[in-house]
Short mmCIF file of C-alpha atoms in Angstrom, two decimals:
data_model
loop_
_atom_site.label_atom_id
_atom_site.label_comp_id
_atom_site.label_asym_id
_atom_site.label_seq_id
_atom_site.Cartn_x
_atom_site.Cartn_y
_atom_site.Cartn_z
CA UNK A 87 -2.54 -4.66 8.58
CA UNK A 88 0.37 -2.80 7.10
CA UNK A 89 -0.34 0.42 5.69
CA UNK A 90 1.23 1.90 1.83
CA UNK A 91 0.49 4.91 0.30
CA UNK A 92 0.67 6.02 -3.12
CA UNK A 93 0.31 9.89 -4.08
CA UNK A 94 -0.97 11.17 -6.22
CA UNK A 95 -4.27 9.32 -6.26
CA UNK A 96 -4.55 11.16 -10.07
CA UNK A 97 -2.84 13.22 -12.04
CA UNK A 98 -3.33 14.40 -15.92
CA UNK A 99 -0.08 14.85 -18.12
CA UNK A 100 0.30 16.13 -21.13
CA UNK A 101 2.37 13.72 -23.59
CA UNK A 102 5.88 13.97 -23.56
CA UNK A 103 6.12 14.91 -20.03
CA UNK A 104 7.28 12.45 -17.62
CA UNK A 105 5.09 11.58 -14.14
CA UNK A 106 6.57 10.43 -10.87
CA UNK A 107 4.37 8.10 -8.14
CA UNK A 108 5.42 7.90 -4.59
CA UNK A 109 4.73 4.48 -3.11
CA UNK A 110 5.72 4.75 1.14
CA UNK A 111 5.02 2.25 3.60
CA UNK A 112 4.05 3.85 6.60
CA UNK A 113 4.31 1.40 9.60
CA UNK A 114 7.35 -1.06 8.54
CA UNK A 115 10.41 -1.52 6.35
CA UNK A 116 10.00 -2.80 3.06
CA UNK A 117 13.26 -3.80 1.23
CA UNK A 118 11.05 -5.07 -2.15
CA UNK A 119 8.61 -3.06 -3.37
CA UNK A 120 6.44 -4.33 -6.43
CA UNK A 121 4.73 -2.04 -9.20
CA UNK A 122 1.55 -3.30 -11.04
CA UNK A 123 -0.49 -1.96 -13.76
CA UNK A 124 -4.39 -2.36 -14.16
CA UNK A 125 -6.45 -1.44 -17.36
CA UNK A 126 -10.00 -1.09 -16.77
CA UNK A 127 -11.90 -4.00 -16.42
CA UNK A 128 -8.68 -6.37 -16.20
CA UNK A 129 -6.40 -7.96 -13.67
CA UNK A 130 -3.01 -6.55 -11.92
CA UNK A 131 -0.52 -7.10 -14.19
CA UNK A 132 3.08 -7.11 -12.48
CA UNK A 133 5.48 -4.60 -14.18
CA UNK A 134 8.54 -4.61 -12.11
CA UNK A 135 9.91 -5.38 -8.74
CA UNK A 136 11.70 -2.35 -6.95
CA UNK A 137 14.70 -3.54 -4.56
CA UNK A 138 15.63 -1.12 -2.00
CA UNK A 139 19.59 -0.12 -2.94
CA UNK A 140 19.73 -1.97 -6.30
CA UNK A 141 18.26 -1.70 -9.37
CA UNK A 142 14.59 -2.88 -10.40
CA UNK A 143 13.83 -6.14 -11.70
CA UNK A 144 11.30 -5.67 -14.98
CA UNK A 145 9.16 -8.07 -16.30
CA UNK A 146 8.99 -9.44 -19.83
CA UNK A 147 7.94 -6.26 -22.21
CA UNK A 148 8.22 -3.37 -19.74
CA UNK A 149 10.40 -1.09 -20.92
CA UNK A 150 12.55 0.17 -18.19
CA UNK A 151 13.95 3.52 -19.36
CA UNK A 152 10.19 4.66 -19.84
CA UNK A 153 9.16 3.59 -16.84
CA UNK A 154 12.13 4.52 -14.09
CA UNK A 155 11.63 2.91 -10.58
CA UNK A 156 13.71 4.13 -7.69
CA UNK A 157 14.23 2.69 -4.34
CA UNK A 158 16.64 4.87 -2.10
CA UNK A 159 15.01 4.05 2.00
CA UNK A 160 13.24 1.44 3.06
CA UNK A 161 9.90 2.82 2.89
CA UNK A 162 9.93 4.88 -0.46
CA UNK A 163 9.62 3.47 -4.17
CA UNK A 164 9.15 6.17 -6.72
CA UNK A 165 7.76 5.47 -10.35
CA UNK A 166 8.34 7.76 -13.14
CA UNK A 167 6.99 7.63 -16.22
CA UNK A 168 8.99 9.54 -18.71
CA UNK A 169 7.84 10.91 -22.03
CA UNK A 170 4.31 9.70 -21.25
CA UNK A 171 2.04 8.85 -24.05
CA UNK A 172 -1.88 8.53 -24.23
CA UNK A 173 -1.05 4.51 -24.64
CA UNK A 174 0.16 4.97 -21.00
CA UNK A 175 -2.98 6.16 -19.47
CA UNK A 176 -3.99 4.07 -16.86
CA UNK A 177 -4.28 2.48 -12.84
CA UNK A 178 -0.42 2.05 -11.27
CA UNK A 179 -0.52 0.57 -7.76
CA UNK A 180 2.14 -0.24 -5.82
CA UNK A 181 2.31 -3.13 -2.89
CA UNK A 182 4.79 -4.28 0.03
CA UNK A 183 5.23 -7.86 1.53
CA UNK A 184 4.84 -8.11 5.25
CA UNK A 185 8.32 -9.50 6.30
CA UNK A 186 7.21 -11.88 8.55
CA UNK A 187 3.19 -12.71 7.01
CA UNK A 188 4.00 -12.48 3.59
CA UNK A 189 0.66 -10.64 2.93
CA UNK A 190 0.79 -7.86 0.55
CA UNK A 191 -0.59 -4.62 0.93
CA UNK A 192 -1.34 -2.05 -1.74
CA UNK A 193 -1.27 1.15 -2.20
CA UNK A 194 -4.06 3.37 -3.53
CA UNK A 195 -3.32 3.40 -6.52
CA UNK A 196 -2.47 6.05 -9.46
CA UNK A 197 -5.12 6.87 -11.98
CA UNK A 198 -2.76 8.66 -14.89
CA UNK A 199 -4.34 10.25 -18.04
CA UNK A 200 -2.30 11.55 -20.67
CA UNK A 201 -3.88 13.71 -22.77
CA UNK B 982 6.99 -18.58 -14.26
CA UNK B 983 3.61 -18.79 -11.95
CA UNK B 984 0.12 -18.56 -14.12
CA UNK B 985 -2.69 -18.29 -12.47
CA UNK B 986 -6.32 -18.87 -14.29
CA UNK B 987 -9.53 -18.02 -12.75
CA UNK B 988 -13.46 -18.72 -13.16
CA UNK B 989 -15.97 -17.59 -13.96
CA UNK B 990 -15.05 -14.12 -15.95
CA UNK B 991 -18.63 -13.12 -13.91
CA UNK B 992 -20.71 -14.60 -11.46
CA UNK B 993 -24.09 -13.35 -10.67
CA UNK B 994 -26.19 -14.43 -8.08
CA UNK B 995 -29.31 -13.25 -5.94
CA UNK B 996 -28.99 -12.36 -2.33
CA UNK B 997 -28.56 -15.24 0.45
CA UNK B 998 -26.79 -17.79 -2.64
CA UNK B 999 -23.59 -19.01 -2.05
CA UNK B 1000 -20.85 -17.86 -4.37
CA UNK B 1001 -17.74 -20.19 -5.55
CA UNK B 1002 -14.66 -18.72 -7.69
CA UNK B 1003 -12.56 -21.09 -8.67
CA UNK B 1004 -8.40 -20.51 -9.74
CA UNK B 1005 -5.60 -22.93 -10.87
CA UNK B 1006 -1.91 -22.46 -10.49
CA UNK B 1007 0.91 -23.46 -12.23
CA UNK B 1008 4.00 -23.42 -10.33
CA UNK B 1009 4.35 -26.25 -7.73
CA UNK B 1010 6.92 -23.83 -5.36
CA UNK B 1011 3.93 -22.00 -4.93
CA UNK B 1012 2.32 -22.47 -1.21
CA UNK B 1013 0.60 -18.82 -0.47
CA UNK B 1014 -3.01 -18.51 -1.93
CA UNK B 1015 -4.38 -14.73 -1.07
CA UNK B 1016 -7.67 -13.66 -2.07
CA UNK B 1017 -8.69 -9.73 -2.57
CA UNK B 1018 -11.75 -7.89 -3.47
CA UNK B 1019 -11.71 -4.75 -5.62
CA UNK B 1020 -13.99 -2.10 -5.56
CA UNK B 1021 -14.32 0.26 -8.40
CA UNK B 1022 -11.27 2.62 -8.29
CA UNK B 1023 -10.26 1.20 -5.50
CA UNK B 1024 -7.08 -0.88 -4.01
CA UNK B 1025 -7.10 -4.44 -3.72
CA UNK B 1026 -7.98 -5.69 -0.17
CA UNK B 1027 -6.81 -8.80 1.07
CA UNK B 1028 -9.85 -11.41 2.56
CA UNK B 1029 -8.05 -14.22 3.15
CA UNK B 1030 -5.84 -15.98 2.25
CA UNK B 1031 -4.17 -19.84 2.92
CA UNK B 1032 -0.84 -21.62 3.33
CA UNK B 1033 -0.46 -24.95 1.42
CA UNK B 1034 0.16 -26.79 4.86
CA UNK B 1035 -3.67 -26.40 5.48
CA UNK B 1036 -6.70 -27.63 3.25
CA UNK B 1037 -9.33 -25.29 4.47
CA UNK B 1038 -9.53 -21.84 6.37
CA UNK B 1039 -12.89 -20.37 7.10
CA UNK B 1040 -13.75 -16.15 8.03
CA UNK B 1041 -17.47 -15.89 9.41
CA UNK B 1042 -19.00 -16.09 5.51
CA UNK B 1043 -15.53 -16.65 3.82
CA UNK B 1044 -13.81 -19.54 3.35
CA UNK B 1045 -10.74 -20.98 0.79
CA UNK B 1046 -10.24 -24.57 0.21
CA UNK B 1047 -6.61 -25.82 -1.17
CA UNK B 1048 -5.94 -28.84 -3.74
CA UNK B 1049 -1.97 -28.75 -3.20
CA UNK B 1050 -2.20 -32.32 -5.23
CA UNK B 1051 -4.52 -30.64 -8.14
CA UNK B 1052 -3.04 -27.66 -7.92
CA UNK B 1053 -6.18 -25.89 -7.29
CA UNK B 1054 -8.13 -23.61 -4.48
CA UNK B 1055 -11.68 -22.00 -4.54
CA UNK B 1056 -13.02 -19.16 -2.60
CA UNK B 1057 -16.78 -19.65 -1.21
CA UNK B 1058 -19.11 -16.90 -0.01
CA UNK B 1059 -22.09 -17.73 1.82
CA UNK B 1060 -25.18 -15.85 2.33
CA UNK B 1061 -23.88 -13.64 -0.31
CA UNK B 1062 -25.37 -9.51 0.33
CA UNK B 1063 -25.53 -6.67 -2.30
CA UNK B 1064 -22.05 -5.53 -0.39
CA UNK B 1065 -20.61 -8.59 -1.85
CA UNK B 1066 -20.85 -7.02 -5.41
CA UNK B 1067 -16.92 -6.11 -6.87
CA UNK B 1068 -14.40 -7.79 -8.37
CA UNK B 1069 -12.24 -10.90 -6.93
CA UNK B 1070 -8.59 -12.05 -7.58
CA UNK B 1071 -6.90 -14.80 -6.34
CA UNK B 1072 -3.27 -14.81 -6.22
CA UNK B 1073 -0.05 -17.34 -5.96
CA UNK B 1074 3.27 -16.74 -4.44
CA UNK B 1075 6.02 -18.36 -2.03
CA UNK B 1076 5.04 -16.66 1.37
CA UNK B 1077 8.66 -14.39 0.85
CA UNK B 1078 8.55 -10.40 0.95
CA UNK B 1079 11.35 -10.48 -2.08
CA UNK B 1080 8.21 -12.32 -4.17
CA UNK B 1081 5.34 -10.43 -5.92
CA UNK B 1082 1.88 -12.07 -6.54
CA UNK B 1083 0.89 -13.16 -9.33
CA UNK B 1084 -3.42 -12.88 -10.22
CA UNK B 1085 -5.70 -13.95 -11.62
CA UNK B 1086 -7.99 -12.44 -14.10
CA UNK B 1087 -10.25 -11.82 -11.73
CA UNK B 1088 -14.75 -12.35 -11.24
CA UNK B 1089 -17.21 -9.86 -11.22
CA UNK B 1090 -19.44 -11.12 -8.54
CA UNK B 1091 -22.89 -9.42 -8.68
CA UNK B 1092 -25.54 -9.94 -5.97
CA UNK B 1093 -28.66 -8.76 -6.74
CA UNK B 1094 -31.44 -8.21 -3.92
#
């Protein structure tokens, strides 16, 4: 299957400071990217869908100037969290859309802890 | 929008049972049904997943079954092992790479030995 990866795998922030996550498919071109967000214990819950050259489409209640998606190539997304808060902590993991499957692959995923 | 609901919240079972997670859907534009299994910490990995222009699709112990009509598919493991243990989601989406999934809550599926 297709490959993604997501660096860092963790990082720890101190509040106010602002985090960025690298999301790169390795092996093909993915024009969408899609962010998710996972709390412990609970399901992937889609934040925003990253288009390659255009700006990112956000879902109902993410707040897009906290959390700044950019998607310059065709294999890089970049999530930044800006003026993180402890509320913030948590699993990001990105994913790609085989272009000709349809079947998503995901990236390893960001545990973030702001402390 | 889709909305996807899943059951059971937790399954346990002993080794060598058979395992069925059930999810409904709400959007009928919806005709790509993946399944993943998490493991703690881990990313989602896809197991298997099924088209709405076939009812059943089976992978050695694995298999989904498709209600286009009720709107509803299931994922069966058989001869469930201790490996089995993590947590399940079922998804929904048009088959397009411009589409994200949408999941379910997700099962614990334990398998004790």
């Amino acid at each position: 299957g297709a490959v993604v990866s997501q660096h860092p795998s963790w990082v720890i922030c101190k509040s106010g400071t602002s985090v960025k996550i690298e999301c790169r498919s390795l092996d093909f071109q993915a024009t969408t990217m899609f962010w998710y967000r996972q709390f412990p214990k609970q399901s992937l819950m889609l934040m925003a869908t990253s288009n390659e050259g255009s700006k990112a489409t956000y879902e109902q209640g993410v707040e897009k100037d906290k959390f700044l998606i950019n998607h310059a190539s065709l294999t890089l997304s970049t999530l930044t969290v800006t003026s993180a808060h402890p509320e913030d902590s948590s699993f990001y993991i990105c994913s790609a859309r085989d272009l000709y499957s349809g079947k998503a692959f995901f990236g390893q995923g960001t545990r973030l802890t702001v402390v | 929008g889709e909305n996807v609901e899943q059951h059971p919240s937790t399954l346990s079972v002993q080794e060598g049972d058979s395992a069925v997670i059930k999810c409904t859907y709400s959007d009928s534009a919806s005709n790509y049904f993946p399944w993943y299994k998490q493991e703690l910490g881990k990313r989602p990995q896809l197991i298997i997943d099924i088209r709405s222009n076939v009812g059943e699709k089976k992978d050695q112990r694995i298999a989904v079954t498709l209600n286009k009509t009720a709107k509803h598919f299931s994922l069966h493991i058989t001869e469930t092992q201790p490996e089995d243990s993590a947590v399940y989601f079922c998804a929904a989406s048009i088959p397009q790479a411009g589409t994200a999934l949408i999941f379910g809550k997700g099962t614990t599926l334990s398998v004790s030995s």
